[in-house]
C-alpha cells in the first residue's frame, strides 16, 4: 500500500543521524531565507509583483519569446528552437560536431538534467565535465542531484574526502572543506583550459535586450564561457522576462529565497558572443506549452527554481531528494513530475502533509500545496489511488452519511479499547508504528446529549 | 443579537474520542452568553476523505452539513482544520463557520474568560490554523507577529504560556498522510514533541484535537511527561 516515496523515506529515516543532519541543515537554510526576507519591508509586495509579472509573461509568451529571440539574434547569438528533450540534445550534439568539440564543460543546469543531456552526449563520445562543485562531486560519484540548488547537500565532507582521494589523489584522510575545494579548483582549472565548449543554463532571458542572465556562487559559468570559443545556453521558454525592470524584481528574490544570500556572488549577463566566438541559445519547450493550457497547474511555469519550497518542506527535509521518483524533488517536483507523466510519477503525491508552508515561501507565489491537493483528487480516476485510503474513505463516508449508524458506531466503539494489544499493533496498523492509538470515550458527545447530560 | 442562537458543530473525532472538548465548548459558549444549538444527526465535515483524494466522497457530507446548519447566522466548531474545510467548500454557509477562538475574539470580542488554569502550557499552532485561518502570523511571511491563541489564553487567570521552537512547523499529522507516510509522519511528530517538551510546559494545547491526537500517540509510546488539553478546556476550566 505504501508509495515508493513512503518506502524510500522509511529507509532514509532509519539512518537517524543522517535524517537529523539533513533536516537541520536545510532548516537552517530556510531560517537564513527568513532573516533576509525580514530585512526587506517590501518583501510581500515583491512576491506579489513577481507572481504578476510571471503570470503576465507566460500568458503572453508568444510575444516575449519571439522578442527575446529576435533581440538575441540581432546581438549576434544563434537561436535554436527545441520542441522536446530529444531535439534539444540533437541540436547541442550537432553544434558540438560542427566545431569538432570533444570536451564540454558545463555549469549547473536543471534543464539539461531534465533532457538527460549528459548520458546522451557521453554515449556519443563527448567528454562532459560538470563544473559546479556539487555537481562535479556527484558526477564523480555517478549520482544524480538530490536538491536543485544544493545538489550534493546529502553528501558529507568525509565522503567527498574519500572520493577525492580516489579520483583527484588528494591526501589520505583529509576532509577539510578548504583543502578539498582547493583540490577541486585545481582539477577543474585544467578542464576549463582544455574544453572546446561551455554550456550554461539560464536563470532569466530578457526579452527587451536579448540578454541571458546566469546566477552562480562559484563563478564557474564565467570560467567556462571565458575560455571556450563556443558558448551554448540551454534555456526553458518560461525563463523569459519582459525587461530589466522585471528582472530586478526576480534578482532581489532569487538568492534570498534560495540560500538566504542578498545576491548570488556572480550574476552574469551574456548579451553577445566575444570577438571570434559563437553563442548559441537553445530554447526548449519540452511540455511547457502544454502546461500553459492547464488552468489548474499553469502556475508551475512561474517557478524560478530557487528551491525554497524544498528547504521549508518538512517532508522533503526528512526524506531526502532521492525518495522522490522525479528528478526534481519537494513540492515543485511533485507537481512537475505529475505534469510530465502522472502514471510514472504519482508515487510522490503522498509526500505532502498539506501544511501549506511551500505556498508561503514561494517567491512567485505558486499555489504548490493546492495543486498537490488537486492531484490527489485525480489519482482515483488515474487508477492510482491507495487502496487502504480508498477503503477507509469509503467506509467512513458510509457511516457518516447514515446518522443512525454513526450513532450506533459511537456507542460500540469503546469496545475497541479492550481489544488485546497484539491484535491492534501489528504490521497492518500504520498508525501504530511509533504511536499509540487514541482511546474511544466511554460516552460520545452525541450519547451524552441524547441522555440529556449536556444542558 | 444574532450570535445568541448559534450552531455548534462537533467534529466526528471529537465526538467519539474527545467529547470533553465538545462539552467544554458548550459550557464556555453558554457562559459567554451564546446559546449554542447542536443539531442532531451531524457527523463529519468530509475533510479526511477530501485530503486523501476523495473530495467527491465528501460532497454528500457537505450537503448534510448544509441542511443542518443553513439556518444559523454563526456556526462554531472547536477545530481549525474542519472550519477551514467547511469555509473553502461550502460557499455561503461555509463563510458562517468559525473556529472557536476566532469566534470569541473576532465576533464576540471577549475581554475575559471564566477559566482559571495554573499551569505552564505550550501552544500548538496547527498548519491550517496558521496558514489558512490566520490564527497567528506565519513564520514564512513578512508580517507583524500576532497570535489569537496566545491572546485568548492570556485572558486565563494563573496561566503561563510558551511556544516551542519552530512554532508553526507541521507536526506531521496531515489526516491520512499519517498512515500513508507513517515514517515521515512519526518523525515529524517526534521532532515537534521534543520542541514542546523543551519548553518545560506541563500541557500542550491547541485549537485542533487532530494534531494533539497524533502528538499524544507519540508521547504515550515514548512515555513523555506531558499532558494534552484542547484550548476550549482551558478557557472553560472551572465551569
XYZ file of C-alpha atoms in Angstrom:
694
model
C 0.000 0.000 0.000
C 2.808 2.476 0.613
C 4.062 4.639 -2.202
C 7.640 4.489 -3.466
C 8.213 7.761 -1.653
C 6.911 6.403 1.652
C 9.146 3.342 1.380
C 12.238 5.315 0.409
C 11.560 7.823 3.184
C 11.367 4.992 5.702
C 14.817 3.819 4.610
C 16.180 7.381 4.785
C 14.831 7.881 8.306
C 16.247 4.563 9.509
C 19.640 6.285 9.424
C 18.539 8.685 12.146
C 21.790 10.664 12.272
C 21.651 11.335 8.548
C 17.980 12.315 8.670
C 18.566 14.726 11.582
C 21.543 16.313 9.885
C 19.712 16.688 6.571
C 16.635 18.125 8.261
C 18.579 20.595 10.391
C 20.900 21.722 7.585
C 18.018 22.602 5.292
C 16.006 24.108 8.115
C 18.961 26.477 8.677
C 18.835 27.484 5.010
C 15.136 28.230 5.435
C 15.951 30.376 8.504
C 18.636 32.266 6.583
C 15.994 32.961 3.956
C 13.625 34.240 6.665
C 16.252 36.643 8.001
C 16.924 38.061 4.538
C 13.217 38.412 3.798
C 12.664 40.278 7.075
C 15.308 42.825 6.084
C 13.153 43.918 3.150
C 9.944 45.568 4.342
C 8.627 45.301 0.773
C 9.142 41.507 0.651
C 5.477 40.551 0.291
C 4.959 43.237 -2.378
C 7.960 41.866 -4.255
C 6.465 38.374 -4.181
C 3.143 39.709 -5.398
C 4.861 41.629 -8.178
C 6.940 38.599 -9.160
C 3.813 36.483 -9.363
C 2.030 39.043 -11.513
C 4.990 39.569 -13.853
C 5.391 35.819 -14.319
C 1.684 35.311 -15.000
C 1.712 38.183 -17.459
C 4.821 36.876 -19.203
C 3.747 33.266 -19.551
C 0.305 34.261 -20.781
C 1.973 36.477 -23.429
C 4.807 34.068 -24.046
C 4.426 34.070 -27.838
C 5.201 37.770 -27.905
C 8.027 37.782 -25.369
C 9.851 34.671 -26.531
C 9.875 35.992 -30.084
C 11.085 39.386 -28.941
C 13.821 37.672 -26.941
C 14.903 35.517 -29.883
C 14.933 38.484 -32.292
C 16.966 40.605 -29.898
C 19.423 37.805 -29.206
C 19.925 37.256 -32.927
C 20.319 40.983 -33.510
C 23.054 40.858 -30.867
C 24.846 38.115 -32.786
C 23.711 34.986 -30.940
C 22.365 31.968 -32.850
C 18.948 30.875 -31.601
C 17.613 27.314 -31.859
C 14.144 26.021 -31.062
C 13.690 22.596 -29.465
C 10.203 21.188 -29.034
C 11.363 18.397 -26.745
C 14.333 16.873 -24.934
C 15.422 14.844 -27.938
C 15.551 17.896 -30.189
C 17.426 19.817 -27.501
C 20.051 17.096 -27.285
C 20.309 16.655 -31.046
C 20.791 20.389 -31.562
C 23.563 20.575 -28.973
C 25.283 17.494 -30.366
C 25.146 18.989 -33.870
C 26.648 22.289 -32.677
C 29.459 20.407 -30.925
C 30.020 18.336 -34.054
C 30.262 21.403 -36.254
C 33.024 22.742 -34.047
C 34.680 19.354 -33.542
C 34.338 19.704 -29.798
C 35.423 16.662 -27.813
C 35.068 18.125 -24.340
C 32.148 20.180 -22.982
C 32.362 21.993 -19.658
C 29.006 22.705 -18.022
C 27.726 24.962 -15.284
C 24.627 23.957 -13.353
C 21.524 23.379 -15.433
C 18.418 21.541 -14.306
C 17.075 21.713 -17.851
C 19.924 19.560 -19.187
C 19.153 17.170 -16.311
C 15.511 17.174 -17.446
C 16.633 16.379 -21.015
C 19.206 13.738 -19.918
C 21.823 15.572 -21.952
C 24.898 14.166 -20.197
C 24.299 10.464 -20.906
C 23.200 11.371 -24.444
C 26.469 13.174 -25.183
C 28.708 10.750 -23.305
C 27.276 7.809 -25.249
C 28.270 9.690 -28.427
C 31.853 10.122 -27.354
C 31.761 13.636 -25.926
C 33.519 14.198 -22.625
C 31.187 16.136 -20.321
C 32.544 17.901 -17.245
C 30.254 19.429 -14.625
C 31.976 22.480 -13.145
C 29.655 23.365 -10.260
C 31.399 21.807 -7.249
C 28.333 19.943 -6.003
C 27.518 18.696 -9.479
C 31.152 17.659 -10.038
C 31.172 15.652 -6.810
C 28.013 13.868 -7.909
C 29.337 13.312 -11.406
C 32.446 11.649 -9.966
C 30.151 9.528 -7.781
C 27.848 8.801 -10.716
C 24.831 10.050 -8.765
C 22.032 12.477 -9.663
C 21.399 15.714 -7.721
C 19.175 15.420 -4.639
C 18.326 19.134 -4.485
C 18.056 21.643 -7.324
C 20.210 24.403 -5.812
C 22.496 22.438 -3.478
C 22.741 19.220 -5.492
C 25.125 17.387 -3.121
C 23.538 18.573 0.128
C 23.046 14.953 1.202
C 26.778 14.125 0.926
C 29.051 14.673 3.914
C 32.530 16.137 3.548
C 34.131 12.900 4.748
C 32.579 11.143 1.770
C 33.875 13.886 -0.509
C 37.342 13.456 1.047
C 37.329 9.738 0.252
C 36.060 10.363 -3.268
C 38.755 12.943 -3.977
C 41.465 10.618 -2.606
C 40.458 8.123 -5.225
C 39.689 10.429 -8.152
C 41.859 13.504 -7.597
C 44.624 11.885 -5.492
C 44.237 14.174 -2.512
C 45.853 13.431 0.889
C 44.531 10.400 2.685
C 42.052 11.242 5.460
C 41.984 14.967 4.719
C 38.374 16.178 4.508
C 38.984 19.809 5.335
C 36.484 21.781 3.182
C 39.071 24.417 2.252
C 41.591 21.797 1.195
C 39.045 19.812 -0.820
C 37.682 22.920 -2.541
C 41.208 23.938 -3.498
C 41.877 20.481 -4.914
C 38.643 20.636 -6.932
C 39.575 24.073 -8.198
C 42.986 22.909 -9.438
C 41.434 19.922 -11.128
C 38.656 21.997 -12.740
C 41.044 24.699 -13.935
C 42.610 22.209 -16.273
C 39.188 21.188 -17.553
C 38.265 24.829 -18.234
C 41.508 25.311 -20.172
C 41.039 22.252 -22.336
C 37.268 22.275 -23.024
C 36.136 23.104 -26.553
C 32.773 24.477 -25.480
C 30.981 25.769 -22.381
C 27.326 25.139 -21.640
C 25.321 27.196 -19.176
C 21.712 27.200 -18.155
C 19.750 30.425 -17.954
C 18.056 31.823 -14.885
C 16.473 34.557 -16.952
C 16.256 35.736 -20.537
C 15.475 39.423 -21.010
C 13.124 39.977 -23.950
C 13.875 43.683 -24.396
C 17.634 43.178 -24.727
C 18.154 39.529 -25.617
C 20.375 39.055 -22.546
C 20.842 35.718 -20.884
C 21.300 36.011 -17.106
C 23.081 33.268 -15.164
C 23.380 33.302 -11.368
C 26.137 31.271 -9.689
C 28.127 31.410 -6.494
C 31.304 29.788 -7.738
C 31.917 31.793 -10.908
C 32.235 28.527 -12.773
C 29.856 29.596 -15.526
C 32.102 32.585 -16.242
C 35.253 30.482 -16.151
C 33.758 28.176 -18.759
C 32.463 30.865 -21.083
C 35.636 32.961 -20.793
C 37.936 30.241 -22.077
C 35.975 28.323 -24.677
C 35.193 29.897 -28.025
C 31.775 28.300 -28.076
C 29.038 29.131 -25.531
C 25.814 27.133 -25.592
C 22.863 28.272 -23.474
C 20.174 25.760 -22.615
C 17.057 27.726 -21.694
C 13.439 26.798 -20.972
C 10.966 29.062 -22.766
C 9.334 30.064 -19.457
C 12.568 31.740 -18.342
C 11.934 34.816 -20.438
C 11.149 38.048 -18.628
C 9.979 41.272 -20.314
C 12.693 43.793 -19.429
C 15.284 44.896 -16.912
C 12.724 46.397 -14.502
C 11.023 42.993 -14.288
C 14.373 41.234 -13.978
C 15.289 43.413 -10.997
C 12.327 42.002 -9.049
C 13.486 38.416 -9.598
C 17.127 39.126 -8.880
C 16.127 40.522 -5.489
C 14.039 37.450 -4.721
C 16.119 34.598 -6.136
C 19.185 34.351 -3.911
C 17.352 35.451 -0.795
C 14.786 32.687 -1.311
C 17.310 30.086 -2.409
C 20.201 30.325 0.025
C 19.466 33.336 2.221
C 22.073 35.466 0.465
C 21.184 39.018 -0.610
C 22.575 38.169 -4.058
C 24.473 35.345 -5.687
C 28.218 36.003 -5.872
C 28.008 36.227 -9.652
C 25.028 37.482 -11.651
C 26.348 37.303 -15.188
C 24.666 38.928 -18.148
C 25.520 37.479 -21.552
C 24.469 39.681 -24.416
C 26.620 38.754 -27.387
C 29.445 36.421 -28.348
C 33.003 37.566 -27.740
C 35.005 38.503 -30.817
C 35.783 35.408 -32.843
C 33.492 33.275 -30.672
C 29.970 31.891 -31.016
C 26.995 31.985 -28.676
C 24.108 29.587 -29.258
C 20.829 29.724 -27.350
C 18.649 26.602 -27.380
C 15.067 27.482 -26.424
C 13.293 24.419 -25.080
C 9.597 23.678 -24.776
C 9.561 20.021 -23.655
C 5.988 20.094 -22.327
C 5.896 23.696 -21.140
C 3.378 24.880 -23.725
C 1.050 22.052 -22.680
C 1.151 23.377 -19.097
C 0.118 26.792 -20.436
C -3.239 25.285 -21.330
C -3.757 23.662 -17.925
C -5.686 26.074 -15.696
C -5.060 24.020 -12.533
C -1.288 23.879 -12.986
C -0.277 26.827 -15.170
C 1.261 28.460 -12.101
C 4.109 25.928 -12.052
C 5.504 27.920 -15.002
C 6.131 30.814 -12.601
C 8.854 28.775 -10.871
C 12.319 30.369 -10.743
C 13.932 27.162 -9.385
C 15.041 28.654 -6.055
C 14.203 25.513 -4.038
C 12.753 27.481 -1.118
C 9.805 25.065 -1.195
C 12.198 22.152 -0.665
C 14.043 23.825 2.183
C 10.840 24.552 4.048
C 9.089 21.261 3.275
C 9.066 19.177 6.475
C 8.608 16.048 4.386
C 11.440 16.753 1.957
C 13.823 17.575 4.796
C 13.069 14.245 6.451
C 13.063 12.064 3.373
C 15.841 13.430 1.156
C 15.763 14.143 -2.556
C 16.244 10.542 -3.639
C 12.987 9.478 -2.000
C 11.153 11.187 -4.849
C 10.864 9.362 -8.158
C 11.046 12.545 -10.261
C 14.430 14.257 -10.699
C 13.113 17.443 -9.069
C 12.027 16.653 -5.514
C 9.918 18.556 -2.978
C 6.638 20.395 -3.573
C 7.522 21.810 -7.006
C 8.918 18.428 -8.076
C 5.739 16.595 -7.044
C 3.794 18.908 -9.343
C 6.250 18.943 -12.240
C 6.537 15.154 -12.131
C 2.768 14.773 -12.378
C 2.716 17.221 -15.278
C 5.423 15.219 -17.018
C 3.770 11.827 -16.614
C 1.149 11.079 -13.941
C 1.344 7.326 -14.499
C 5.063 7.368 -13.848
C 5.358 9.871 -11.004
C 2.174 9.522 -8.921
C 4.197 7.993 -6.080
C 5.334 11.449 -4.969
C 1.852 12.809 -4.361
C 1.795 11.195 -0.913
C 4.833 13.247 0.169
C 2.818 16.175 1.490
C 1.044 16.795 4.798
C -0.752 19.815 3.244
C 0.914 22.209 5.678
C 0.994 24.973 3.038
C 4.401 26.286 4.099
C 5.613 25.981 0.484
C 2.907 28.362 -0.729
C 4.135 30.933 1.779
C 7.843 30.779 0.937
C 7.492 30.650 -2.854
C 8.840 33.947 -4.236
C 6.490 33.642 -7.225
C 3.525 32.669 -5.031
C 2.843 29.357 -6.758
C -0.081 27.542 -5.139
C 2.043 24.417 -4.691
C 0.043 22.705 -1.937
C -3.308 23.465 -3.562
C -2.030 21.785 -6.706
C -0.931 18.693 -4.777
C -4.417 18.539 -3.265
C -5.830 18.641 -6.802
C -3.527 15.825 -7.964
C -4.790 13.693 -5.091
C -8.313 14.142 -6.374
C -7.169 12.853 -9.760
C -5.373 9.730 -8.531
C -8.687 7.906 -8.302
C -9.529 8.415 -11.972
C -5.957 7.518 -12.885
C -6.473 4.224 -11.060
C -3.584 5.053 -8.720
C -5.454 5.774 -5.508
C -4.108 3.998 -2.447
C -6.329 1.011 -1.628
C -6.251 1.377 2.125
C -7.074 5.068 1.927
C -9.853 4.354 -0.541
C -11.312 1.692 1.699
C -11.073 3.897 4.765
C -12.567 6.901 2.980
C -15.379 4.804 1.564
C -16.089 3.163 4.903
C -16.091 6.415 6.794
C -18.348 8.021 4.237
C -20.758 5.094 4.512
C -21.013 5.597 8.261
C -21.027 9.400 8.170
C -23.886 9.610 5.678
C -26.039 7.451 7.967
C -26.532 9.308 11.271
C -28.241 6.329 12.920
C -25.383 4.017 12.016
C -22.909 6.699 13.127
C -24.715 6.829 16.484
C -24.515 3.063 16.833
C -20.820 3.081 15.927
C -20.185 5.744 18.552
C -21.870 3.561 21.173
C -19.984 0.419 20.179
C -16.563 1.989 19.544
C -15.268 1.832 23.144
C -15.149 -1.995 22.803
C -12.053 -1.476 20.645
C -10.272 -0.040 23.696
C -10.410 -3.523 25.240
C -9.015 -5.364 22.231
C -5.765 -7.207 23.028
C -2.681 -5.198 22.034
C -1.270 -7.769 19.624
C -4.444 -7.623 17.547
C -4.160 -3.871 17.124
C -0.450 -3.189 16.958
C 0.728 -5.231 14.008
C 2.094 -4.626 10.545
C -1.328 -3.718 9.197
C -1.564 -0.754 11.525
C 0.428 2.105 10.033
C -0.672 4.399 12.849
C 0.800 2.061 15.437
C 4.349 2.452 14.072
C 5.605 4.828 16.729
C 2.243 6.000 18.034
C -0.390 4.730 20.454
C -3.967 4.789 19.243
C -6.316 7.211 20.977
C -8.926 5.593 23.217
C -12.613 5.962 22.424
C -14.545 7.876 25.065
C -16.863 5.791 27.257
C -19.665 8.047 26.141
C -19.619 10.092 22.966
C -20.796 13.695 22.802
C -23.879 12.543 20.886
C -24.718 9.933 23.551
C -24.312 12.430 26.380
C -26.587 14.803 24.537
C -29.188 12.069 23.982
C -29.109 11.280 27.665
C -29.639 14.938 28.493
C -26.278 15.289 30.208
C -25.305 18.436 28.304
C -27.518 21.357 29.166
C -28.046 39.584 18.913
C -27.684 37.087 16.068
C -24.984 35.033 17.770
C -27.095 34.253 20.797
C -28.519 31.480 18.659
C -25.527 29.809 17.086
C -24.972 26.359 15.694
C -22.329 24.162 17.305
C -20.590 21.638 15.092
C -18.878 18.803 16.942
C -16.378 17.127 14.563
C -16.561 13.342 14.306
C -13.312 12.559 16.114
C -14.117 14.976 18.927
C -17.493 13.310 19.264
C -16.004 9.826 19.535
C -12.595 10.387 21.143
C -12.658 13.723 22.941
C -16.289 14.510 23.858
C -14.958 16.544 26.811
C -13.755 19.134 24.244
C -17.297 19.445 22.919
C -18.703 19.693 26.429
C -16.194 22.405 27.377
C -17.052 24.373 24.215
C -20.741 24.098 25.012
C -20.341 25.376 28.584
C -17.927 28.103 27.567
C -20.264 29.484 24.913
C -23.186 29.387 27.313
C -21.192 31.191 29.963
C -20.312 33.911 27.434
C -23.963 34.496 26.587
C -24.236 32.423 23.427
C -26.970 29.857 23.371
C -25.432 27.061 21.319
C -27.623 24.681 19.388
C -26.155 21.337 18.452
C -28.367 19.891 15.691
C -28.986 16.139 15.900
C -27.664 13.847 13.194
C -24.440 15.792 12.458
C -21.454 13.592 11.637
C -18.317 14.669 9.763
C -17.437 17.600 7.501
C -15.742 15.359 4.936
C -12.228 16.715 5.250
C -10.485 13.354 5.870
C -11.790 11.931 2.597
C -11.078 15.078 0.587
C -7.481 15.484 1.759
C -6.900 11.833 0.971
C -8.070 12.469 -2.603
C -11.755 11.607 -2.400
C -13.334 15.029 -2.499
C -16.345 13.649 -4.330
C -16.956 11.352 -1.381
C -17.173 14.399 0.839
C -19.958 16.045 -1.173
C -22.895 14.170 0.456
C -21.456 15.041 3.870
C -21.188 18.705 2.947
C -24.794 18.637 1.775
C -25.915 17.066 5.046
C -23.974 19.727 6.909
C -25.664 22.469 4.923
C -29.090 21.045 5.680
C -28.421 21.040 9.399
C -26.644 24.369 9.735
C -28.027 26.603 6.991
C -30.458 28.394 9.306
C -27.772 29.645 11.704
C -26.130 33.036 11.441
C -22.978 31.620 13.032
C -21.646 28.075 13.196
C -18.930 27.437 15.742
C -16.594 24.483 15.865
C -13.664 23.680 18.156
C -11.455 22.581 15.240
C -9.458 24.887 12.971
C -8.974 22.422 10.146
C -12.666 21.449 9.953
C -13.559 25.163 9.934
C -11.148 25.744 7.044
C -12.526 22.846 5.056
C -16.115 23.959 5.500
C -15.275 27.553 4.663
C -13.496 26.560 1.478
C -16.084 24.052 0.301
C -19.477 25.270 1.467
C -19.866 28.663 -0.171
C -22.322 30.923 1.670
C -22.921 28.545 4.578
C -19.189 27.961 4.839
C -18.485 31.611 5.432
C -20.553 31.475 8.582
C -18.349 28.783 10.094
C -15.961 29.965 12.777
C -13.260 28.204 14.687
C -13.953 28.699 18.384
C -11.074 31.109 19.170
C -11.704 33.357 16.202
C -15.400 33.452 17.066
C -14.602 34.502 20.624
C -12.098 37.168 19.577
C -13.418 38.454 16.255
C -17.176 38.130 16.707
C -17.818 38.186 20.450
C -14.741 40.363 21.075
C -14.395 38.944 24.557
C -12.084 40.595 27.084
C -12.266 37.887 29.722
C -12.862 34.160 30.097
C -14.247 32.233 33.046
C -11.388 29.722 33.240
C -8.557 29.625 35.760
C -5.645 27.370 34.880
C -2.490 27.484 36.985
C -0.154 25.553 34.683
C 2.515 26.131 32.097
C 1.171 25.421 28.605
C 2.913 25.166 25.254
C 0.827 26.396 22.307
C 0.491 24.032 19.380
C -0.101 26.030 16.198
C -1.767 23.890 13.570
C -0.881 24.438 9.896
C -4.420 25.080 8.766
C -4.963 27.327 11.779
C -1.906 29.416 10.899
C -1.774 29.381 7.119
C -5.456 29.088 6.252
C -7.417 30.639 9.132
C -4.668 33.105 10.056
C -4.996 32.347 13.762
C -1.406 33.540 14.039
C 1.184 35.186 11.823
C 3.094 32.711 9.655
C 6.864 32.456 10.064
C 7.392 32.452 6.291
C 5.627 35.758 5.708
C 6.912 39.218 6.462
C 4.014 40.445 8.570
C 3.587 41.824 12.095
C 3.636 38.965 14.614
C 0.347 38.062 16.268
C -1.322 35.016 17.765
C -5.001 34.678 18.524
C -4.412 31.585 20.649
C -1.847 33.416 22.769
C -4.117 36.435 23.048
C -7.055 34.410 24.228
C -5.002 32.220 26.573
C -3.520 35.308 28.183
C -7.038 36.087 29.444
C -6.915 32.952 31.602
C -6.018 33.536 35.208
C -2.913 31.814 36.518
C -1.653 30.509 33.201
C 1.936 30.551 31.962
C 2.195 30.481 28.154
C 5.102 29.377 25.987
C 5.680 28.206 22.437
C 8.036 25.585 21.020
C 10.938 26.314 18.683
C 9.859 26.339 15.009
C 6.437 27.137 16.358
C 4.467 26.793 13.126
C 6.245 23.819 11.576
C 3.906 20.938 10.758
C 3.593 18.178 13.382
C 3.129 15.554 10.674
C -0.470 14.549 11.271
C -1.993 15.645 7.949
C -5.021 13.330 8.079
C -4.437 10.210 6.004
C -0.859 11.390 5.407
C -0.249 9.943 8.881
C -0.957 6.423 7.658
C 0.203 6.719 4.069
C 3.596 8.116 5.088
C 3.875 6.766 8.637
C 7.663 7.061 8.934
C 7.842 10.727 7.968
C 4.688 11.484 9.941
C 6.053 9.943 13.153
C 9.467 11.558 12.606
C 7.864 14.998 12.245
C 5.758 14.344 15.334
C 8.773 13.274 17.391
C 10.601 16.471 16.472
C 7.554 18.569 17.277
C 7.031 16.803 20.609
C 10.679 17.353 21.557
C 10.356 21.090 20.886
C 7.250 21.199 23.073
C 8.980 19.228 25.844
C 11.969 21.574 25.731
C 9.737 24.449 26.839
C 9.232 22.721 30.193
C 5.458 23.003 29.799
C 3.091 20.665 31.647
C 0.468 20.788 28.898
C 0.348 21.081 25.125
C -2.719 22.926 23.961
C -4.166 23.987 20.627
C -7.264 24.552 18.541
C -7.002 21.238 16.690
C -7.530 17.975 18.537
C -6.305 16.102 15.465
C -2.706 17.341 15.787
C -2.937 16.780 19.542
C -4.145 13.194 18.992
C -1.112 12.448 16.813
C 1.335 14.039 19.258
C -0.346 12.348 22.200
C 0.021 8.979 20.460
C 3.759 9.578 20.184
C 4.067 10.931 23.719
C 2.309 7.855 25.106
C 4.505 5.489 23.122
C 7.605 7.294 24.389
C 6.175 7.802 27.873
C 6.926 11.511 27.643
C 5.943 13.511 30.734
C 3.454 15.926 29.200
C -0.324 16.189 29.025
C -2.653 17.310 26.243
C -5.606 19.619 26.512
C -7.759 21.403 23.935
C -7.832 25.184 24.276
C -11.610 25.106 24.925
C -10.995 23.045 28.060
C -8.570 25.639 29.411
C -10.885 28.531 28.625
C -13.760 26.700 30.312
C -11.734 25.331 33.237
C -13.744 25.522 36.434
C -17.152 25.794 34.778
